[in-house]
Amino acid sequence: MAAGGLSRSERKAAERVRRLREEQQRERLRQVRRRPPRAASPPHATLTACPAPAGVAHPEEGGGRAQRGGRPAPGRERGPGDRAAGPEQAARGPEAAAGGGESRGVGGPTGDAGRPGAAHHRPRASRQVCDDPEELRRKVRELADAVRNSKHLVVYTGAGISTAASIPDYRGPNGVWTLLQKGRRVSAADLSEAEPTLTHMSIARLHEQKLVQHVVSQNCDGLHLRSGLPRTAMSELHGNMFIEVCTACVPNREYVRVFDVTERTALHRHQTGRTCHKCGAQLRDTIVHFGERGTLGQPLNWEAATQAASRADTILCLGSSLKVLKKYPRLWCMTKPPSRRPKLYIVNLQWTPKDDWAALKLHGKCDDVMQLLMDELGLEIPPYSRWQDPIFSLATPLRAGEEGSHSRKSLCKSREEPGPEDRGAPRSSAPVLGGWFGRGCTKRTKRKKVT
């Protein structure tokens, strides 16, 4: 026992706590210093509040602030896009390295309760606003000019581009977090029925025409892959629900499936119940849950994401609140002087923390904006065809005896045809729960202890 009554390990723990508090204080000061003066809205901008869906009132009309909850969801991992972790930061573990001791993730609370001005931003951040049709067309023309003139365009996508595929977002009127904060239950749809949206197919066409160089996605739904976008041209920062990997093999061996592999997985529990065909080790999913640290090379592809961001002269953000992506400095070239950073274009119905830095903000639905953009560029949007879905050529079939290792509905080339993994397999009538969508939504629900 050392002098002072503390062991060596206890002194180290106390030192880590002290450094963590100092880092949090420095980060709060940096946030205050970085906030620029708010620019006045241009006189020609005409904004209207989007009507809320039936039974859902705007926060200002609902009378009362929603209780801020938390859940592990696909989200805030620390990757190469973050600041380099020092020795003391690495010692704190993934949670501390990811967010300075506070978990933040896609679809998660932003943790801004202590941030100056947070109360001022909250109503504005949650309310949806639409540009009138003429104003939206004018903005799309400006965006089209930027796309044509860009030498290296990178697209950042969020949950908003998949809502047209009946996959809920996180912070919209019917988003996962919105419903949980209102005390309402979140039910997962059959994700095997989801198909790439007009926005997904437009992005794939823009890449084919060499107008888009790279796509950085926060989504786990695999719809970018199924749209025909090459895997080398995208970084799925939070994983892909159709991919499981063997981390015992070097390099990691990937298995693309035609069903959601995350049925048995959750926060810090990633084994899918199947084994590697080569070495026999347990396979794991690729999902990065809220509060976890992303370590896989693929499909996260952090290296390509940071390289694309460093070369970008234009960034187009589609359907993302940017409350997670803003925490990755290298994705925004923050080490460069402001005059050399890429121009930012944002498409979102709600406020984002990057609005003040944007060259143009378009208040509209992603599919509507992309339809206008493709018309302006004179490009035809290819229709999605299940017969040409790349996932079927990429997929590895299950081995004999593995047919019962999941109960999720498999994708099939025809809606009437049963999937290849479904034939002869028993199906449960229970609702879809667990995995990156279901179990992740309710992981932090506290249960009363039975005494």
Short mmCIF file of C-alpha atoms in Angstrom, two decimals:
data_model
loop_
_atom_site.label_atom_id
_atom_site.label_comp_id
_atom_site.label_asym_id
_atom_site.label_seq_id
_atom_site.Cartn_x
_atom_site.Cartn_y
_atom_site.Cartn_z
CA MET A 1 0.00 0.00 0.00
CA ALA A 2 1.45 3.37 -1.03
CA ALA A 3 1.60 6.44 1.18
CA GLY A 4 -1.70 8.24 1.59
CA GLY A 5 -3.71 5.02 1.89
CA LEU A 6 -4.31 4.59 -1.88
CA SER A 7 -3.04 1.71 -3.93
CA ARG A 8 -1.41 2.25 -7.30
CA SER A 9 -4.55 1.16 -9.19
CA GLU A 10 -6.71 3.52 -7.11
CA ARG A 11 -4.38 6.44 -7.83
CA LYS A 12 -4.53 5.64 -11.55
CA ALA A 13 -8.33 5.53 -11.45
CA ALA A 14 -8.47 8.89 -9.66
CA GLU A 15 -6.09 10.39 -12.23
CA ARG A 16 -8.28 9.11 -15.09
CA VAL A 17 -11.36 10.70 -13.51
CA ARG A 18 -9.52 14.01 -13.11
CA ARG A 19 -8.37 14.01 -16.73
CA LEU A 20 -11.84 13.09 -17.94
CA ARG A 21 -13.35 16.06 -16.12
CA GLU A 22 -10.71 18.39 -17.53
CA GLU A 23 -11.36 17.12 -21.08
CA GLN A 24 -15.12 17.61 -20.66
CA GLN A 25 -14.57 21.17 -19.44
CA ARG A 26 -12.29 21.94 -22.39
CA GLU A 27 -14.84 20.52 -24.82
CA ARG A 28 -17.60 22.71 -23.35
CA LEU A 29 -15.40 25.77 -23.74
CA ARG A 30 -14.59 24.82 -27.36
CA GLN A 31 -18.29 24.49 -28.19
CA VAL A 32 -19.02 27.95 -26.78
CA ARG A 33 -16.11 29.55 -28.64
CA ARG A 34 -16.94 27.91 -31.97
CA ARG A 35 -20.54 29.09 -32.13
CA PRO A 36 -20.65 31.85 -34.78
CA PRO A 37 -23.09 34.77 -34.73
CA ARG A 38 -26.42 33.78 -36.25
CA ALA A 39 -26.83 35.05 -39.80
CA ALA A 40 -30.09 36.73 -40.74
CA SER A 41 -32.38 34.68 -42.99
CA PRO A 42 -32.29 35.80 -46.64
CA PRO A 43 -35.33 37.89 -47.59
CA HIS A 44 -36.36 35.48 -50.36
CA ALA A 45 -36.50 32.40 -48.11
CA THR A 46 -40.07 31.34 -47.52
CA LEU A 47 -40.58 28.66 -44.91
CA THR A 48 -43.77 26.97 -43.86
CA ALA A 49 -44.32 24.52 -41.05
CA CYS A 50 -44.91 21.03 -42.40
CA PRO A 51 -48.20 19.56 -41.23
CA ALA A 52 -47.73 16.94 -38.57
CA PRO A 53 -49.17 13.47 -39.14
CA ALA A 54 -52.57 12.76 -37.60
CA GLY A 55 -52.36 12.49 -33.85
CA VAL A 56 -48.89 14.02 -33.62
CA ALA A 57 -48.62 17.61 -32.47
CA HIS A 58 -45.64 19.90 -32.85
CA PRO A 59 -43.58 20.25 -29.66
CA GLU A 60 -44.68 23.86 -29.20
CA GLU A 61 -48.32 22.78 -29.33
CA GLY A 62 -47.97 19.67 -27.19
CA GLY A 63 -47.47 21.58 -23.95
CA GLY A 64 -44.60 20.06 -22.05
CA ARG A 65 -41.08 18.96 -22.81
CA ALA A 66 -40.54 15.32 -23.69
CA GLN A 67 -38.48 13.37 -21.23
CA ARG A 68 -35.08 12.65 -22.66
CA GLY A 69 -34.44 8.92 -22.76
CA GLY A 70 -31.64 6.73 -23.98
CA ARG A 71 -31.13 3.50 -25.82
CA PRO A 72 -28.35 1.64 -27.49
CA ALA A 73 -28.97 2.10 -31.18
CA PRO A 74 -26.70 1.88 -34.17
CA GLY A 75 -24.67 4.96 -33.59
CA ARG A 76 -21.89 6.81 -31.98
CA GLU A 77 -18.68 4.84 -32.29
CA ARG A 78 -15.23 6.31 -32.30
CA GLY A 79 -13.52 5.86 -35.64
CA PRO A 80 -10.55 7.26 -37.50
CA GLY A 81 -12.66 10.36 -38.18
CA ASP A 82 -12.39 11.39 -34.52
CA ARG A 83 -9.58 13.23 -32.83
CA ALA A 84 -6.63 10.98 -32.13
CA ALA A 85 -7.03 9.35 -28.74
CA GLY A 86 -4.27 10.07 -26.27
CA PRO A 87 -2.95 7.54 -23.74
CA GLU A 88 -5.29 8.73 -21.04
CA GLN A 89 -8.28 8.66 -23.39
CA ALA A 90 -7.53 5.13 -24.52
CA ALA A 91 -7.29 4.08 -20.87
CA ARG A 92 -10.83 5.24 -20.21
CA GLY A 93 -12.30 2.64 -22.53
CA PRO A 94 -14.64 2.82 -25.53
CA GLU A 95 -17.37 4.84 -23.83
CA ALA A 96 -15.03 7.59 -22.70
CA ALA A 97 -13.19 7.61 -26.00
CA ALA A 98 -16.44 7.80 -27.91
CA GLY A 99 -17.98 10.80 -26.28
CA GLY A 100 -15.98 12.21 -23.39
CA GLY A 101 -17.80 9.98 -20.91
CA GLU A 102 -21.26 10.59 -22.33
CA SER A 103 -22.86 8.24 -24.87
CA ARG A 104 -24.21 9.83 -28.00
CA GLY A 105 -25.45 8.04 -31.07
CA VAL A 106 -27.58 8.01 -34.15
CA GLY A 107 -31.12 8.36 -32.94
CA GLY A 108 -29.89 9.01 -29.40
CA PRO A 109 -30.26 12.04 -27.17
CA THR A 110 -27.78 14.72 -28.05
CA GLY A 111 -26.65 15.26 -24.51
CA ASP A 112 -26.96 19.05 -24.89
CA ALA A 113 -28.78 19.72 -21.65
CA GLY A 114 -25.76 21.56 -20.27
CA ARG A 115 -24.87 23.32 -23.51
CA PRO A 116 -25.46 27.09 -23.54
CA GLY A 117 -28.45 27.90 -25.70
CA ALA A 118 -29.68 24.29 -25.77
CA ALA A 119 -33.13 25.27 -24.52
CA HIS A 120 -33.31 27.86 -27.29
CA HIS A 121 -32.46 25.29 -30.00
CA ARG A 122 -34.72 22.46 -28.85
CA PRO A 123 -38.12 23.62 -30.22
CA ARG A 124 -36.52 24.73 -33.48
CA ALA A 125 -34.65 21.44 -33.83
CA SER A 126 -37.76 19.28 -33.48
CA ARG A 127 -40.13 21.20 -35.71
CA GLN A 128 -40.35 20.35 -39.40
CA VAL A 129 -40.23 23.20 -41.90
CA CYS A 130 -40.83 23.12 -45.68
CA ASP A 131 -39.73 25.48 -48.42
CA ASP A 132 -42.57 26.53 -50.70
CA PRO A 133 -42.43 24.81 -54.15
CA GLU A 134 -40.99 27.80 -56.04
CA GLU A 135 -38.31 28.41 -53.43
CA LEU A 136 -37.42 24.71 -53.37
CA ARG A 137 -37.01 24.63 -57.16
CA ARG A 138 -34.77 27.70 -57.02
CA LYS A 139 -32.58 26.03 -54.40
CA VAL A 140 -32.43 22.80 -56.37
CA ARG A 141 -31.16 24.73 -59.39
CA GLU A 142 -28.40 26.13 -57.22
CA LEU A 143 -27.64 22.65 -55.90
CA ALA A 144 -27.52 21.28 -59.46
CA ASP A 145 -24.92 23.88 -60.40
CA ALA A 146 -22.84 22.84 -57.40
CA VAL A 147 -23.07 19.16 -58.40
CA ARG A 148 -22.01 19.90 -61.98
CA ASN A 149 -19.07 22.06 -60.92
CA SER A 150 -17.84 19.88 -58.08
CA LYS A 151 -14.59 18.00 -58.61
CA HIS A 152 -15.02 15.68 -55.61
CA LEU A 153 -18.57 15.38 -54.25
CA VAL A 154 -19.18 13.27 -51.15
CA VAL A 155 -22.70 12.41 -49.94
CA TYR A 156 -23.54 11.89 -46.25
CA THR A 157 -26.82 10.04 -45.70
CA GLY A 158 -29.00 9.45 -42.64
CA ALA A 159 -32.25 7.74 -41.68
CA GLY A 160 -34.32 10.35 -43.53
CA ILE A 161 -33.56 8.80 -46.93
CA SER A 162 -35.14 5.48 -45.86
CA THR A 163 -38.43 6.73 -44.44
CA ALA A 164 -40.00 6.30 -47.89
CA ALA A 165 -39.16 2.59 -47.53
CA SER A 166 -41.27 2.46 -44.33
CA ILE A 167 -38.19 2.42 -42.09
CA PRO A 168 -38.74 5.07 -39.40
CA ASP A 169 -36.14 7.73 -38.74
CA TYR A 170 -35.09 8.79 -35.26
CA ARG A 171 -36.06 12.41 -34.67
CA GLY A 172 -38.98 12.96 -37.08
CA PRO A 173 -42.62 13.22 -35.91
CA ASN A 174 -42.91 9.40 -35.96
CA GLY A 175 -39.23 8.73 -35.32
CA VAL A 176 -37.98 6.13 -32.87
CA TRP A 177 -36.72 8.68 -30.35
CA THR A 178 -39.76 10.91 -30.73
CA LEU A 179 -42.14 8.05 -29.91
CA LEU A 180 -40.03 6.81 -26.99
CA GLN A 181 -39.87 10.31 -25.49
CA LYS A 182 -43.66 10.45 -25.66
CA GLY A 183 -43.93 7.13 -23.86
CA ARG A 184 -45.25 5.35 -26.94
CA ARG A 185 -44.20 1.88 -28.03
CA VAL A 186 -41.91 1.37 -31.01
CA SER A 187 -42.87 -1.49 -33.32
CA ALA A 188 -40.54 -2.65 -36.07
CA ALA A 189 -41.89 -3.28 -39.55
CA ASP A 190 -40.81 -6.24 -41.63
CA LEU A 191 -37.50 -4.89 -42.88
CA SER A 192 -37.27 -7.59 -45.54
CA GLU A 193 -40.04 -5.73 -47.36
CA ALA A 194 -38.02 -2.50 -47.54
CA GLU A 195 -36.58 -1.58 -50.92
CA PRO A 196 -34.15 1.14 -52.06
CA THR A 197 -35.94 4.47 -52.41
CA LEU A 198 -35.82 7.04 -55.17
CA THR A 199 -33.00 8.75 -53.25
CA HIS A 200 -30.94 5.54 -53.04
CA MET A 201 -31.33 4.89 -56.77
CA SER A 202 -30.53 8.53 -57.61
CA ILE A 203 -27.29 8.39 -55.62
CA ALA A 204 -26.29 5.17 -57.37
CA ARG A 205 -26.93 6.83 -60.75
CA LEU A 206 -24.94 9.94 -59.78
CA HIS A 207 -22.02 7.73 -58.81
CA GLU A 208 -22.33 5.85 -62.09
CA GLN A 209 -22.12 9.20 -63.89
CA LYS A 210 -19.02 10.10 -61.82
CA LEU A 211 -20.81 13.05 -60.23
CA VAL A 212 -20.58 11.48 -56.75
CA GLN A 213 -17.27 10.02 -55.61
CA HIS A 214 -18.15 8.49 -52.23
CA VAL A 215 -21.14 7.91 -49.93
CA VAL A 216 -20.85 7.96 -46.13
CA SER A 217 -23.94 6.42 -44.54
CA GLN A 218 -25.15 6.14 -40.97
CA ASN A 219 -27.84 3.63 -41.93
CA CYS A 220 -27.76 -0.10 -41.15
CA ASP A 221 -30.57 -1.09 -43.54
CA GLY A 222 -28.29 -2.16 -46.40
CA LEU A 223 -30.32 -0.24 -48.99
CA HIS A 224 -27.26 1.50 -50.47
CA LEU A 225 -25.75 -1.92 -51.17
CA ARG A 226 -29.01 -3.15 -52.69
CA SER A 227 -29.32 -0.05 -54.90
CA GLY A 228 -26.24 -1.16 -56.84
CA LEU A 229 -23.75 1.27 -55.29
CA PRO A 230 -20.31 -0.42 -55.30
CA ARG A 231 -19.02 -1.37 -51.87
CA THR A 232 -15.76 0.46 -52.54
CA ALA A 233 -17.77 3.67 -53.00
CA MET A 234 -19.49 3.63 -49.61
CA SER A 235 -18.72 3.63 -45.92
CA GLU A 236 -21.47 2.21 -43.70
CA LEU A 237 -20.21 3.72 -40.46
CA HIS A 238 -22.74 1.94 -38.26
CA GLY A 239 -22.76 -1.44 -39.98
CA ASN A 240 -25.05 -3.41 -42.26
CA MET A 241 -27.88 -5.67 -41.07
CA PHE A 242 -27.20 -8.19 -43.87
CA ILE A 243 -23.49 -8.74 -43.12
CA GLU A 244 -21.85 -10.93 -40.47
CA VAL A 245 -18.12 -11.43 -40.14
CA CYS A 246 -15.53 -13.77 -38.68
CA THR A 247 -12.97 -11.73 -36.77
CA ALA A 248 -10.80 -14.78 -36.09
CA CYS A 249 -9.83 -14.96 -39.77
CA VAL A 250 -7.16 -12.58 -41.04
CA PRO A 251 -8.30 -10.63 -42.91
CA ASN A 252 -11.82 -10.75 -41.51
CA ARG A 253 -14.07 -13.04 -43.54
CA GLU A 254 -17.43 -11.53 -44.53
CA TYR A 255 -20.71 -13.34 -45.04
CA VAL A 256 -23.45 -11.42 -46.84
CA ARG A 257 -26.88 -12.90 -46.10
CA VAL A 258 -30.34 -12.38 -47.55
CA PHE A 259 -31.88 -11.93 -44.09
CA ASP A 260 -31.36 -9.67 -41.08
CA VAL A 261 -28.48 -11.25 -39.15
CA THR A 262 -29.03 -9.18 -35.98
CA GLU A 263 -31.93 -11.17 -34.51
CA ARG A 264 -29.92 -12.43 -31.52
CA THR A 265 -27.57 -9.47 -31.13
CA ALA A 266 -27.69 -6.34 -29.00
CA LEU A 267 -25.43 -3.85 -27.24
CA HIS A 268 -22.06 -5.50 -26.45
CA ARG A 269 -23.51 -8.85 -27.56
CA HIS A 270 -22.76 -9.38 -31.23
CA GLN A 271 -22.58 -13.14 -31.85
CA THR A 272 -25.18 -14.26 -34.37
CA GLY A 273 -25.21 -17.97 -33.48
CA ARG A 274 -23.59 -19.12 -36.74
CA THR A 275 -19.98 -20.16 -37.32
CA CYS A 276 -17.31 -19.44 -39.91
CA HIS A 277 -17.23 -21.90 -42.80
CA LYS A 278 -13.41 -21.88 -42.78
CA CYS A 279 -12.21 -21.77 -39.16
CA GLY A 280 -15.38 -22.59 -37.21
CA ALA A 281 -15.23 -19.47 -35.02
CA GLN A 282 -18.38 -17.65 -33.98
CA LEU A 283 -19.66 -15.03 -36.43
CA ARG A 284 -20.64 -11.55 -35.26
CA ASP A 285 -22.79 -8.81 -36.72
CA THR A 286 -21.33 -5.51 -37.93
CA ILE A 287 -23.69 -3.14 -36.10
CA VAL A 288 -22.16 -0.33 -34.02
CA HIS A 289 -24.66 0.36 -31.25
CA PHE A 290 -25.09 3.63 -29.41
CA GLY A 291 -22.13 3.97 -27.03
CA GLU A 292 -19.93 1.37 -28.77
CA ARG A 293 -16.69 1.79 -30.63
CA GLY A 294 -16.51 0.71 -34.28
CA THR A 295 -13.42 -1.42 -34.92
CA LEU A 296 -14.26 -3.43 -38.04
CA GLY A 297 -12.61 -2.52 -41.33
CA GLN A 298 -15.65 -3.46 -43.42
CA PRO A 299 -18.39 -2.51 -43.98
CA LEU A 300 -17.57 0.56 -41.84
CA ASN A 301 -14.77 1.52 -44.24
CA TRP A 302 -13.58 4.44 -42.12
CA GLU A 303 -10.35 4.78 -44.07
CA ALA A 304 -12.18 5.50 -47.34
CA ALA A 305 -14.57 7.88 -45.56
CA THR A 306 -11.79 10.05 -44.14
CA GLN A 307 -9.86 10.01 -47.43
CA ALA A 308 -12.98 11.08 -49.35
CA ALA A 309 -13.70 13.86 -46.85
CA SER A 310 -10.13 15.17 -47.08
CA ARG A 311 -10.40 15.42 -50.87
CA ALA A 312 -13.97 16.73 -51.02
CA ASP A 313 -14.77 20.18 -52.32
CA THR A 314 -18.53 19.65 -51.85
CA ILE A 315 -20.51 17.69 -49.25
CA LEU A 316 -24.21 16.92 -49.69
CA CYS A 317 -26.03 15.81 -46.54
CA LEU A 318 -29.31 13.98 -47.11
CA GLY A 319 -31.78 13.07 -44.37
CA SER A 320 -29.38 13.29 -41.43
CA SER A 321 -29.82 15.35 -38.29
CA LEU A 322 -25.97 15.51 -38.20
CA LYS A 323 -26.03 15.26 -34.41
CA VAL A 324 -23.72 12.26 -34.63
CA LEU A 325 -21.72 13.03 -37.76
CA LYS A 326 -20.81 16.46 -36.40
CA LYS A 327 -18.72 14.70 -33.74
CA TYR A 328 -16.28 13.32 -36.33
CA PRO A 329 -13.98 16.30 -37.06
CA ARG A 330 -12.18 14.65 -39.97
CA LEU A 331 -15.42 14.26 -41.87
CA TRP A 332 -15.69 18.06 -41.88
CA CYS A 333 -12.01 18.89 -42.54
CA MET A 334 -11.86 20.90 -39.33
CA THR A 335 -8.05 20.94 -39.48
CA LYS A 336 -8.24 23.06 -42.65
CA PRO A 337 -8.81 26.82 -42.58
CA PRO A 338 -12.48 27.71 -43.17
CA SER A 339 -11.80 29.02 -46.68
CA ARG A 340 -10.45 25.63 -47.77
CA ARG A 341 -13.18 23.45 -46.29
CA PRO A 342 -15.72 21.82 -48.64
CA LYS A 343 -18.98 23.64 -49.36
CA LEU A 344 -21.85 22.12 -47.45
CA TYR A 345 -25.36 21.51 -48.79
CA ILE A 346 -28.02 20.12 -46.43
CA VAL A 347 -31.40 18.55 -47.25
CA ASN A 348 -33.53 18.14 -44.14
CA LEU A 349 -36.93 19.18 -42.84
CA GLN A 350 -35.52 19.95 -39.39
CA TRP A 351 -32.78 22.10 -37.93
CA THR A 352 -29.28 20.60 -37.89
CA PRO A 353 -26.22 21.79 -35.94
CA LYS A 354 -24.40 22.44 -39.23
CA ASP A 355 -27.02 24.81 -40.71
CA ASP A 356 -24.98 27.91 -39.96
CA TRP A 357 -22.01 26.47 -41.87
CA ALA A 358 -24.04 25.41 -44.90
CA ALA A 359 -23.76 27.16 -48.26
CA LEU A 360 -27.39 26.14 -48.84
CA LYS A 361 -30.10 24.49 -46.73
CA LEU A 362 -33.02 22.86 -48.54
CA HIS A 363 -36.12 22.24 -46.43
CA GLY A 364 -37.78 19.35 -48.21
CA LYS A 365 -38.18 15.59 -48.33
CA CYS A 366 -35.19 13.77 -49.76
CA ASP A 367 -37.14 12.01 -52.52
CA ASP A 368 -38.75 15.28 -53.63
CA VAL A 369 -35.42 17.11 -53.73
CA MET A 370 -33.62 14.29 -55.53
CA GLN A 371 -36.39 14.02 -58.14
CA LEU A 372 -36.04 17.74 -58.89
CA LEU A 373 -32.24 17.48 -58.89
CA MET A 374 -32.15 14.58 -61.34
CA ASP A 375 -34.60 16.41 -63.61
CA GLU A 376 -32.39 19.50 -63.47
CA LEU A 377 -29.32 17.40 -64.33
CA GLY A 378 -31.17 15.64 -67.13
CA LEU A 379 -30.56 12.17 -65.65
CA GLU A 380 -33.05 9.33 -65.54
CA ILE A 381 -33.53 7.58 -62.19
CA PRO A 382 -33.15 3.82 -62.67
CA PRO A 383 -36.05 1.80 -61.19
CA TYR A 384 -35.22 -0.74 -58.51
CA SER A 385 -35.57 -4.36 -59.61
CA ARG A 386 -35.37 -7.28 -57.20
CA TRP A 387 -34.17 -9.46 -60.05
CA GLN A 388 -31.07 -7.26 -60.34
CA ASP A 389 -30.53 -6.72 -56.61
CA PRO A 390 -26.76 -7.22 -56.01
CA ILE A 391 -27.34 -8.84 -52.63
CA PHE A 392 -28.36 -12.12 -54.26
CA SER A 393 -25.05 -12.45 -56.12
CA LEU A 394 -23.04 -11.39 -53.05
CA ALA A 395 -24.85 -13.61 -50.55
CA THR A 396 -23.34 -16.75 -49.01
CA PRO A 397 -25.94 -19.52 -48.54
CA LEU A 398 -26.37 -21.16 -45.17
CA ARG A 399 -24.81 -24.57 -44.64
CA ALA A 400 -26.80 -27.70 -43.94
CA GLY A 401 -28.14 -27.55 -40.42
CA GLU A 402 -28.11 -23.73 -40.24
CA GLU A 403 -31.56 -23.24 -41.79
CA GLY A 404 -33.14 -22.89 -38.34
CA SER A 405 -30.51 -20.45 -37.05
CA HIS A 406 -32.82 -17.47 -37.66
CA SER A 407 -36.53 -16.72 -37.85
CA ARG A 408 -36.38 -13.58 -39.99
CA LYS A 409 -38.00 -13.52 -43.40
CA SER A 410 -35.45 -13.83 -46.19
CA LEU A 411 -35.27 -11.64 -49.26
CA CYS A 412 -36.39 -13.23 -52.50
CA LYS A 413 -36.26 -12.10 -56.11
CA SER A 414 -40.04 -12.26 -56.35
CA ARG A 415 -42.41 -11.18 -53.60
CA GLU A 416 -44.55 -14.28 -54.15
CA GLU A 417 -41.58 -16.65 -54.04
CA PRO A 418 -40.30 -17.83 -50.61
CA GLY A 419 -36.72 -16.88 -49.90
CA PRO A 420 -34.01 -19.55 -50.28
CA GLU A 421 -33.54 -19.72 -46.50
CA ASP A 422 -37.29 -19.85 -45.81
CA ARG A 423 -38.16 -23.13 -47.52
CA GLY A 424 -39.08 -25.70 -44.90
CA ALA A 425 -38.06 -23.44 -42.01
CA PRO A 426 -40.62 -22.84 -39.23
CA ARG A 427 -41.78 -19.26 -38.87
CA SER A 428 -42.82 -17.52 -35.70
CA SER A 429 -45.93 -15.33 -35.62
CA ALA A 430 -44.37 -13.09 -32.97
CA PRO A 431 -43.60 -9.47 -33.91
CA VAL A 432 -40.09 -8.59 -35.07
CA LEU A 433 -38.04 -7.85 -31.96
CA GLY A 434 -34.36 -7.70 -31.08
CA GLY A 435 -31.37 -6.87 -33.22
CA TRP A 436 -30.29 -3.42 -34.28
CA PHE A 437 -33.84 -2.11 -34.55
CA GLY A 438 -36.09 -3.83 -32.01
CA ARG A 439 -34.02 -4.75 -28.98
CA GLY A 440 -31.83 -1.71 -29.47
CA CYS A 441 -34.87 0.53 -29.04
CA THR A 442 -35.69 -0.74 -25.56
CA LYS A 443 -32.35 -1.87 -24.17
CA ARG A 444 -32.22 0.89 -21.56
CA THR A 445 -35.79 0.55 -20.36
CA LYS A 446 -35.56 0.26 -16.60
CA ARG A 447 -37.53 -2.45 -14.91
CA LYS A 448 -38.71 -2.28 -11.32
CA LYS A 449 -36.89 -4.65 -9.05
CA VAL A 450 -39.03 -7.36 -7.50
CA THR A 451 -38.47 -7.44 -3.76
#
